[in-house]
Coordinates of C-alpha atoms and ligand atoms in Angstrom, one line a residue:
X654 CA -1.4 20.1 9.6
X655 CA -0.4 22.7 7.0
X656 CA 2.6 21.3 5.3
X657 CA 4.9 23.2 3.0
X658 CA 7.0 21.1 0.5
X659 CA 10.0 22.4 -1.5
X660 CA 10.7 20.7 -4.8
X661 CA 7.1 19.6 -4.9
X662 CA 6.9 19.2 -8.7
X663 CA 9.7 16.6 -8.6
X664 CA 9.5 12.8 -8.4
X665 CA 9.4 12.4 -4.6
X666 CA 7.7 15.7 -3.9
X667 CA 4.6 15.0 -6.0
X668 CA 4.2 11.5 -4.5
X669 CA 4.5 12.9 -0.9
X670 CA 2.0 15.7 -1.6
X671 CA -0.6 13.3 -3.0
X672 CA -0.2 11.0 0.1
X673 CA -0.5 14.0 2.6
X674 CA -3.6 15.2 0.8
X675 CA -5.2 11.8 1.1
X676 CA -4.4 11.8 4.8
X677 CA -6.3 15.1 5.2
X678 CA -3.5 17.6 5.5
X679 CA -3.3 21.0 3.8
X680 CA -0.4 21.0 1.4
X681 CA 1.4 23.8 -0.4
X682 CA 4.7 23.7 -2.3
X683 CA 7.1 25.7 -4.4
X684 CA 9.3 24.5 -7.2
X685 CA 11.2 26.4 -9.9
X686 CA 10.5 23.6 -12.4
X687 CA 14.1 23.2 -13.4
X688 CA 13.7 19.5 -13.2
X689 CA 10.2 18.9 -12.0
X690 CA 7.1 19.6 -14.0
X691 CA 3.5 20.8 -13.3
X692 CA 2.5 17.7 -15.2
X693 CA 3.6 15.7 -12.1
X694 CA 1.0 17.7 -10.1
X695 CA -1.9 17.3 -12.6
X696 CA -3.9 15.0 -10.4
X697 CA -3.9 17.3 -7.4
X698 CA -3.7 20.9 -8.9
X699 CA -7.4 21.5 -8.5
X700 CA -7.6 20.1 -5.0
X701 CA -9.2 22.5 -2.4
X702 CA -6.4 21.8 0.2
X703 CA -3.5 22.2 -2.3
X704 CA -1.6 25.2 -3.5
X705 CA 1.4 25.5 -5.8
X706 CA 3.7 28.4 -6.8
X707 CA 6.6 28.4 -9.2
X708 CA 9.4 30.0 -7.2
X709 CA 13.2 29.8 -7.3
X710 CA 14.3 29.0 -3.7
X711 CA 17.8 30.1 -4.4
X712 CA 16.5 33.7 -4.9
X713 CA 15.9 34.8 -1.3
X714 CA 13.8 37.8 -2.1
X715 CA 11.4 35.9 -4.3
X716 CA 11.3 33.0 -1.8
X717 CA 10.6 35.4 1.1
X718 CA 7.8 37.2 -0.7
X719 CA 6.1 33.9 -1.7
X720 CA 6.5 32.1 1.6
X721 CA 5.4 35.1 3.7
X722 CA 2.3 35.4 1.5
X723 CA 1.5 31.7 1.9
X724 CA 2.2 31.7 5.6
X725 CA -0.1 34.7 6.2
X726 CA -3.0 33.0 4.4
X727 CA -2.5 29.6 6.1
X728 CA 0.2 29.3 8.7
X729 CA 2.7 26.6 7.8
X730 CA 3.2 24.1 10.6
X731 CA 6.2 22.3 9.1
X732 CA 8.5 22.3 6.1
X733 CA 9.5 19.2 4.1
X734 CA 12.6 20.3 2.2
X735 CA 13.1 18.2 -1.0
X736 CA 14.3 20.8 -3.5
X737 CA 17.8 20.0 -4.7
X738 CA 19.9 19.3 -7.7
X739 CA 19.2 15.6 -8.2
X740 CA 21.6 15.1 -11.1
X741 CA 24.9 14.1 -9.5
X742 CA 27.0 14.2 -12.7
X743 CA 25.7 17.7 -13.5
X744 CA 27.3 18.9 -10.2
X745 CA 30.7 17.4 -11.2
X746 CA 30.6 19.5 -14.4
X747 CA 29.5 22.6 -12.5
X748 CA 29.8 22.6 -8.7
X749 CA 27.7 25.8 -8.7
X750 CA 24.6 23.7 -9.4
X751 CA 24.8 21.9 -6.1
X752 CA 25.8 25.0 -4.2
X753 CA 22.8 26.8 -5.5
X754 CA 20.0 24.2 -5.8
X755 CA 21.1 21.9 -2.9
X756 CA 22.8 24.1 -0.3
X757 CA 21.4 27.6 -0.9
X758 CA 17.9 26.3 -1.0
X759 CA 18.5 24.7 2.5
X760 CA 20.2 27.8 3.8
X761 CA 17.3 30.1 2.6
X762 CA 14.7 27.7 3.9
X763 CA 16.2 27.8 7.3
X764 CA 16.5 31.6 7.2
X765 CA 12.8 31.9 6.4
X766 CA 11.8 29.4 9.0
X767 CA 13.5 31.5 11.6
X768 CA 11.9 34.7 10.3
X769 CA 8.4 33.2 10.2
X770 CA 8.8 31.1 13.4
X771 CA 8.2 27.7 11.8
X772 CA 9.9 25.1 14.0
X773 CA 9.9 21.7 12.3
X774 CA 11.8 20.6 9.2
X775 CA 12.0 17.3 7.4
X776 CA 15.0 17.0 5.1
X777 CA 15.7 14.7 2.1
X778 CA 19.3 13.8 2.5
X779 CA 21.2 11.0 0.8
X780 CA 23.5 8.0 1.2
X781 CA 25.9 10.2 -0.8
X782 CA 26.9 11.9 2.5
X783 CA 28.8 8.7 3.4
X784 CA 31.3 8.9 0.5
X785 CA 33.0 5.7 -0.7
X786 CA 33.5 3.5 2.4
X787 CA 33.8 0.2 0.4
X788 CA 32.2 -2.8 2.0
X789 CA 31.5 -1.1 5.4
X790 CA 28.0 -1.5 6.6
X791 CA 26.8 2.1 6.8
X792 CA 24.9 2.9 10.0
X793 CA 23.8 6.4 10.8
X794 CA 26.8 6.8 13.1
X795 CA 29.4 5.8 10.6
X796 CA 32.1 8.4 10.2
X797 CA 34.1 10.4 9.5
X798 CA 31.9 11.5 6.6
X799 CA 33.8 12.5 3.5
X800 CA 31.5 12.6 0.5
X801 CA 33.1 12.1 -3.0
X802 CA 30.6 14.2 -5.0
X803 CA 29.6 17.9 -4.7
X804 CA 26.1 16.6 -4.4
X805 CA 27.0 14.6 -1.3
X806 CA 29.1 17.5 0.1
X807 CA 26.1 19.9 -0.2
X808 CA 23.7 17.4 1.3
X809 CA 26.1 16.9 4.3
X810 CA 26.5 20.7 4.6
X811 CA 22.7 21.0 4.6
X812 CA 22.4 18.4 7.4
X813 CA 24.9 20.2 9.6
X814 CA 23.2 23.6 8.9
X815 CA 20.0 22.0 10.2
X816 CA 21.7 20.6 13.3
X817 CA 23.2 24.1 14.0
X818 CA 19.7 25.7 13.5
X819 CA 18.3 23.3 16.0
X820 CA 20.6 24.7 18.7
X821 CA 19.1 28.1 18.3
X822 CA 15.7 28.3 16.8
X823 CA 14.3 25.1 15.3
X824 CA 12.2 22.8 17.6
X825 CA 12.6 19.5 15.7
X826 CA 14.3 18.0 12.7
X827 CA 14.0 14.8 10.7
X828 CA 16.9 13.9 8.4
X829 CA 16.1 11.1 6.0
X830 CA 19.1 9.5 4.2
X831 CA 17.6 8.1 1.1
X832 CA 19.0 5.2 -0.9
X833 CA 18.3 5.2 -4.7
X834 CA 14.6 5.8 -5.0
X835 CA 12.7 4.5 -8.0
X836 CA 9.2 4.6 -9.4
X837 CA 7.1 7.2 -11.2
X838 CA 6.9 9.9 -12.4
X839 CA 10.6 9.3 -13.1
X840 CA 12.5 12.5 -13.6
X841 CA 16.1 11.1 -13.6
X842 CA 18.0 7.9 -12.7
X843 CA 19.4 4.8 -14.2
X844 CA 16.2 3.1 -15.2
X845 CA 14.9 6.2 -17.0
X846 CA 18.3 6.6 -18.7
X847 CA 18.3 3.0 -20.0
X848 CA 14.7 3.1 -21.2
X849 CA 15.4 6.4 -23.1
X850 CA 18.7 5.1 -24.6
X851 CA 16.9 2.0 -25.9
X852 CA 14.1 4.1 -27.4
X853 CA 16.8 6.0 -29.3
X854 CA 18.8 2.9 -30.4
X855 CA 16.8 -0.4 -29.8
X856 CA 19.6 -2.7 -30.9
X857 CA 22.2 -1.7 -28.2
X858 CA 22.3 -0.5 -24.6
X859 CA 25.5 1.2 -23.6
X860 CA 26.2 1.1 -19.8
X861 CA 28.5 3.5 -18.0
X862 CA 31.0 1.4 -16.0
X863 CA 31.4 -2.4 -16.0
X864 CA 28.0 -3.1 -14.5
X865 CA 29.3 -4.4 -11.1
X866 CA 28.2 -1.2 -9.2
X867 CA 25.9 -2.5 -6.5
X868 CA 23.4 -0.4 -4.6
X869 CA 20.2 -0.5 -2.6
X870 CA 16.9 0.5 -4.3
X871 CA 13.6 1.5 -2.7
X872 CA 10.3 2.1 -4.4
X873 CA 9.0 5.7 -3.9
X874 CA 5.7 4.4 -2.3
X875 CA 7.7 2.7 0.4
X876 CA 10.0 5.7 0.8
X877 CA 7.0 8.0 1.5
X878 CA 5.5 5.5 3.9
X879 CA 8.8 5.2 5.8
X880 CA 9.2 9.0 6.0
X881 CA 5.7 9.5 7.4
X882 CA 6.3 6.6 9.8
X883 CA 9.5 8.2 11.1
X884 CA 7.7 11.6 11.4
X885 CA 5.0 9.9 13.6
X886 CA 7.2 7.7 15.7
X887 CA 10.6 9.3 16.2
X888 CA 10.6 11.6 19.2
X889 CA 14.1 13.1 19.4
X890 CA 14.8 16.7 18.6
X891 CA 17.2 15.6 15.8
X892 CA 16.0 12.4 14.2
X893 CA 18.3 10.9 11.5
X894 CA 17.6 7.7 9.7
X895 CA 18.8 5.7 6.8
X896 CA 15.9 4.6 4.7
X897 CA 16.5 1.6 2.3
X898 CA 15.7 -1.9 1.3
X899 CA 16.7 -4.6 3.7
X900 CA 19.3 -6.2 1.5
X901 CA 22.7 -5.7 -0.2
X902 CA 21.2 -4.2 -3.2
X903 CA 21.4 -5.2 -6.9
X904 CA 24.0 -4.6 -9.6
X905 CA 23.7 -2.3 -12.6
X906 CA 24.0 -5.4 -14.8
X907 CA 20.8 -6.7 -13.2
X908 CA 19.1 -3.4 -13.9
X909 CA 20.3 -3.3 -17.5
X910 CA 19.1 -6.8 -18.1
X911 CA 15.7 -6.1 -16.5
X912 CA 15.2 -3.0 -18.7
X913 CA 16.3 -4.8 -21.9
X914 CA 14.0 -7.7 -21.1
X915 CA 11.1 -5.4 -20.7
X916 CA 11.8 -2.8 -23.5
X917 CA 13.9 -4.3 -26.2
X918 CA 14.7 -8.1 -25.7
X919 CA 16.9 -8.3 -28.8
X920 CA 19.2 -5.5 -27.6
X921 CA 22.9 -6.2 -26.9
X922 CA 24.3 -4.8 -23.7
X923 CA 27.7 -3.1 -24.0
X924 CA 29.5 -2.4 -20.7
X925 CA 32.2 0.2 -20.1
X926 CA 35.4 0.1 -18.1
X927 CA 35.8 0.3 -14.3
X928 CA 33.3 0.1 -11.5
X929 CA 32.2 3.8 -11.5
X930 CA 29.5 5.2 -13.8
X931 CA 30.9 8.7 -13.5
X932 CA 33.3 10.8 -11.3
X933 CA 31.7 10.9 -7.8
X934 CA 29.7 7.6 -8.3
X935 CA 29.9 5.4 -5.2
X936 CA 30.4 1.9 -6.8
X937 CA 29.0 -0.1 -3.8
X938 CA 27.3 0.7 -0.6
X939 CA 25.9 -1.5 2.0
X940 CA 23.2 0.3 4.0
X941 CA 22.1 -0.6 7.5
X942 CA 18.4 0.0 8.2
X943 CA 18.6 -1.5 11.7
X944 CA 17.8 1.8 13.4
X945 CA 14.6 2.2 11.2
X946 CA 13.7 -1.5 11.8
X947 CA 14.1 -0.8 15.5
X948 CA 11.6 2.0 15.3
X949 CA 9.2 -0.6 13.7
X950 CA 9.3 0.0 9.9
X951 CA 10.3 -2.5 7.3
X952 CA 10.1 -2.4 3.6
X953 CA 7.9 -5.0 1.9
X954 CA 9.9 -5.1 -1.4
X955 CA 13.5 -6.0 -1.8
X956 CA 15.8 -4.1 -4.2
X957 CA 15.2 -6.5 -7.1
X958 CA 11.4 -6.5 -6.7
X959 CA 11.4 -2.7 -6.5
X960 CA 13.5 -2.6 -9.7
X961 CA 11.1 -4.9 -11.6
X962 CA 8.1 -2.8 -10.5
X963 CA 9.7 0.5 -11.4
X964 CA 11.0 -0.9 -14.8
X965 CA 7.4 -1.7 -15.7
X966 CA 6.1 1.6 -14.5
X967 CA 8.8 3.7 -16.2
X968 CA 8.6 1.8 -19.5
X969 CA 4.8 2.5 -19.4
X970 CA 5.5 6.2 -18.6
X971 CA 7.9 6.5 -21.5
X972 CA 5.7 4.7 -24.0
X973 CA 3.2 7.6 -23.7
X974 CA 5.9 10.2 -24.5
Ligands
NAD2473 N1 15.4 10.0 -6.1 C1 16.5 9.6 -5.5 O1 17.0 8.5 -5.8 C2 17.1 10.3 -4.3 C3 18.2 9.7 -3.6 C4 18.7 10.5 -2.6 C5 18.2 11.7 -2.2 N2 17.2 12.3 -3.0 C6 16.8 13.6 -2.7 O2 15.4 13.6 -2.6 C7 14.9 14.9 -3.0 C8 13.9 14.7 -4.1 O3 14.5 14.1 -5.2 P1 13.7 13.7 -6.5 O4 14.2 12.4 -6.9 O5 12.3 13.9 -6.4 O6 14.4 14.7 -7.5 P2 13.7 15.7 -8.5 O7 14.7 16.4 -9.3 O8 12.6 15.0 -9.3 O9 13.0 16.8 -7.5 C9 13.7 17.9 -7.0 C10 12.9 19.1 -7.3 O10 13.5 20.3 -6.8 C11 13.3 21.3 -7.8 N3 14.4 22.3 -7.6 C12 15.7 22.2 -7.7 N4 16.3 23.4 -7.5 C13 15.3 24.3 -7.1 C14 15.3 25.6 -6.8 N5 16.5 26.4 -6.8 N6 14.2 26.2 -6.5 C15 13.0 25.5 -6.5 N7 12.9 24.2 -6.8 C16 14.1 23.6 -7.2 C17 13.4 20.7 -9.1 O11 12.7 21.4 -10.1 C18 12.7 19.3 -8.8 O12 11.3 19.4 -9.1 C19 16.1 15.7 -3.5 O13 16.5 16.5 -2.4 C20 17.1 14.6 -3.8 O14 18.4 15.1 -3.6 C21 16.7 11.6 -4.0

């Protein structure tokens, strides 16, 4: 296989690339490095089956030139589209960020797949497409879908742009709805925020919201394993799956206490008001992975175990910075 990954220098992209190379695939990827870094690719940059180019995928002319060149050297068999704005609060401040980095990167990717005749796409979507449905157990067929962040809106718009493309020129699509994914190299997220805050002021950790927000967390190693499993086993034209831990998730209070315990045991934790960390934050979601379990994949770590593993890894990562 010759696999092209967008957003390859980001947290999930670099982990996926390393796993595909180990499996024997040819891997190429683009990233504009707005959030990712070539440091994340250090261990694979010299690999004979790997190629990287710094390209802004929202710039269709630059993207077309670079992908056409790559495709003529080594025809791409499928695209894994991971590039996006991964900072949800940033998109609240400026909705243009999600339009450009989340939706236009999808739109341009589809346009070029059509031009170059590449038929298979795998897409990193998100639980954010569900919006705030309270205690409802979210299955893939839950609806209607009304996201409450621009991030979720542009992920949902991307999903439906993919389904429309399937009707005319794509052969097959995989839509993965991720939960919160954790591990290294961390580029964003609650654990990294807490570790950095404690590095700046070791006596006190300020938490956005009252700490009762409760979500499901999956380690990136398991996420990559689940995506590749779905890619192998699911045989529909449009394959859409929730990927997550098999539990109700853990609270932000639990995460704050885990980080404090590891990084600054004397620190006091100060909680804010209300159960939302920011506008567009979904305070609680309960994620069904029954469809994925039915296909035959189950996570080995629960949310709390994944948090403990990632806290250790991220604390280690940041102690070197
Ligand atoms: N990590 C999570 O918890 C999580 C949860 C749900 C969904 N997702 C989705 O998974 C994917 C990967 O997320 P991640 O955690 O690795 O985030 P990340 O920010 O580490 O990676 C995204 C990469 O996309 C790149 N990018 C953004 N805009 C670009 C553009 N215009 N052109 C080229 N590159 C661009 C960034 O530089 C970054 O390297 C994203 O689509 C994200 O929305 C992640």
